[in-house]
Amino acid sequence: MISTAIVETERPVRYLAQLARHATAMSGGHGPHAALEVGVEQSDERAVLRFVHLGQCVIEAGERTLSLRVEAAEESALRRIQDIVAADLTRFGRRDHVTVTWENAPVP
């Protein structure tokens, strides 16, 4: 299963970095996502968040957009990753009124 979102923002690189830092801190940390194991691969304009036993989220920063692509084997795992990423991004971007709207993509 695949779901995508394009988020318009003046600060895509900043939000990509925040999401990657937060995902790194999630593993073994505190809070509602503390039990998750998340591996993170990151460059300046791309990050891959690998949620162990759930799936992954690929994040790419464009000039004025942040592209999100969630992949998971099961719908419940897809929804969980969507909820985590959207909640974090909305919280980080609250001053900029950042919102995330997911669209299901056909599986190739």
XYZ file of C-alpha atoms in Angstrom:
108
model
C 0.000 0.000 0.000
C 1.181 3.498 -0.860
C 0.009 6.937 0.160
C 1.409 10.315 -0.868
C 1.099 13.956 0.138
C 2.523 17.206 -1.195
C 2.862 19.891 1.470
C 3.344 23.481 0.354
C 5.728 25.387 2.585
C 8.374 28.092 2.484
C 10.634 25.875 4.671
C 10.735 22.366 3.216
C 14.376 21.658 4.135
C 13.781 22.784 7.713
C 10.775 20.502 8.160
C 12.573 17.564 6.551
C 15.416 17.979 9.051
C 12.981 18.267 11.979
C 11.101 15.121 10.952
C 14.360 13.177 10.589
C 15.674 14.374 13.975
C 12.392 13.558 15.662
C 12.243 10.079 14.088
C 15.767 9.384 15.329
C 14.735 10.449 18.834
C 11.564 8.288 18.708
C 13.471 5.022 18.990
C 13.801 4.274 22.663
C 12.669 7.754 23.606
C 9.669 8.991 25.529
C 6.152 9.904 24.522
C 3.462 8.194 22.461
C 5.888 6.795 19.857
C 8.569 5.568 22.260
C 7.990 1.881 21.492
C 8.708 2.356 17.786
C 12.012 1.440 16.205
C 12.828 3.912 13.452
C 15.876 3.904 11.206
C 16.705 7.171 9.464
C 18.731 7.861 6.325
C 19.069 11.555 5.583
C 20.659 13.986 3.150
C 19.985 17.700 2.724
C 16.946 17.192 0.482
C 15.798 13.622 1.183
C 15.116 11.397 4.161
C 13.879 7.848 4.541
C 12.212 6.950 7.824
C 12.059 3.157 8.201
C 9.494 2.165 10.826
C 10.499 -1.386 11.816
C 7.626 -3.855 11.367
C 5.406 -1.133 9.818
C 6.837 0.374 6.626
C 8.602 3.532 5.585
C 8.142 7.189 4.743
C 10.244 8.863 2.055
C 10.454 12.647 2.400
C 11.819 14.922 -0.314
C 12.278 18.671 -0.046
C 11.626 20.691 -3.185
C 11.922 24.429 -3.654
C 8.579 25.165 -1.956
C 7.169 21.705 -1.295
C 7.713 18.716 0.918
C 6.790 15.423 -0.766
C 5.810 12.516 1.456
C 5.426 8.888 0.359
C 4.378 6.218 2.849
C 4.703 2.521 1.963
C 3.395 -0.332 4.094
C 2.184 -3.900 3.595
C -1.027 -3.426 5.609
C -3.551 -0.614 5.793
C -3.295 -0.344 9.584
C 0.480 0.153 9.346
C 0.050 2.696 6.548
C -2.448 4.670 8.641
C -0.210 4.576 11.708
C 2.771 5.989 9.789
C 0.523 8.608 8.162
C -0.809 9.661 11.560
C 2.655 9.930 13.103
C 4.198 11.901 10.234
C 1.186 14.200 9.763
C 0.864 14.953 13.493
C 4.561 15.753 13.828
C 4.688 17.887 10.684
C 1.516 19.762 11.642
C 2.956 20.432 15.103
C 6.328 21.592 13.710
C 4.613 23.829 11.144
C 1.791 25.216 13.259
C 2.997 28.827 12.834
C 3.025 28.357 9.057
C -0.367 26.569 9.137
C 1.128 23.427 7.566
C -1.419 20.723 6.759
C -1.036 17.228 5.335
C -3.619 15.651 3.032
C -2.910 12.034 2.111
C -3.858 10.454 -1.211
C -3.758 6.720 -1.845
C -1.647 5.806 -4.841
C -2.147 2.725 -6.967
C 0.463 0.061 -6.323
C 2.589 -0.494 -9.470
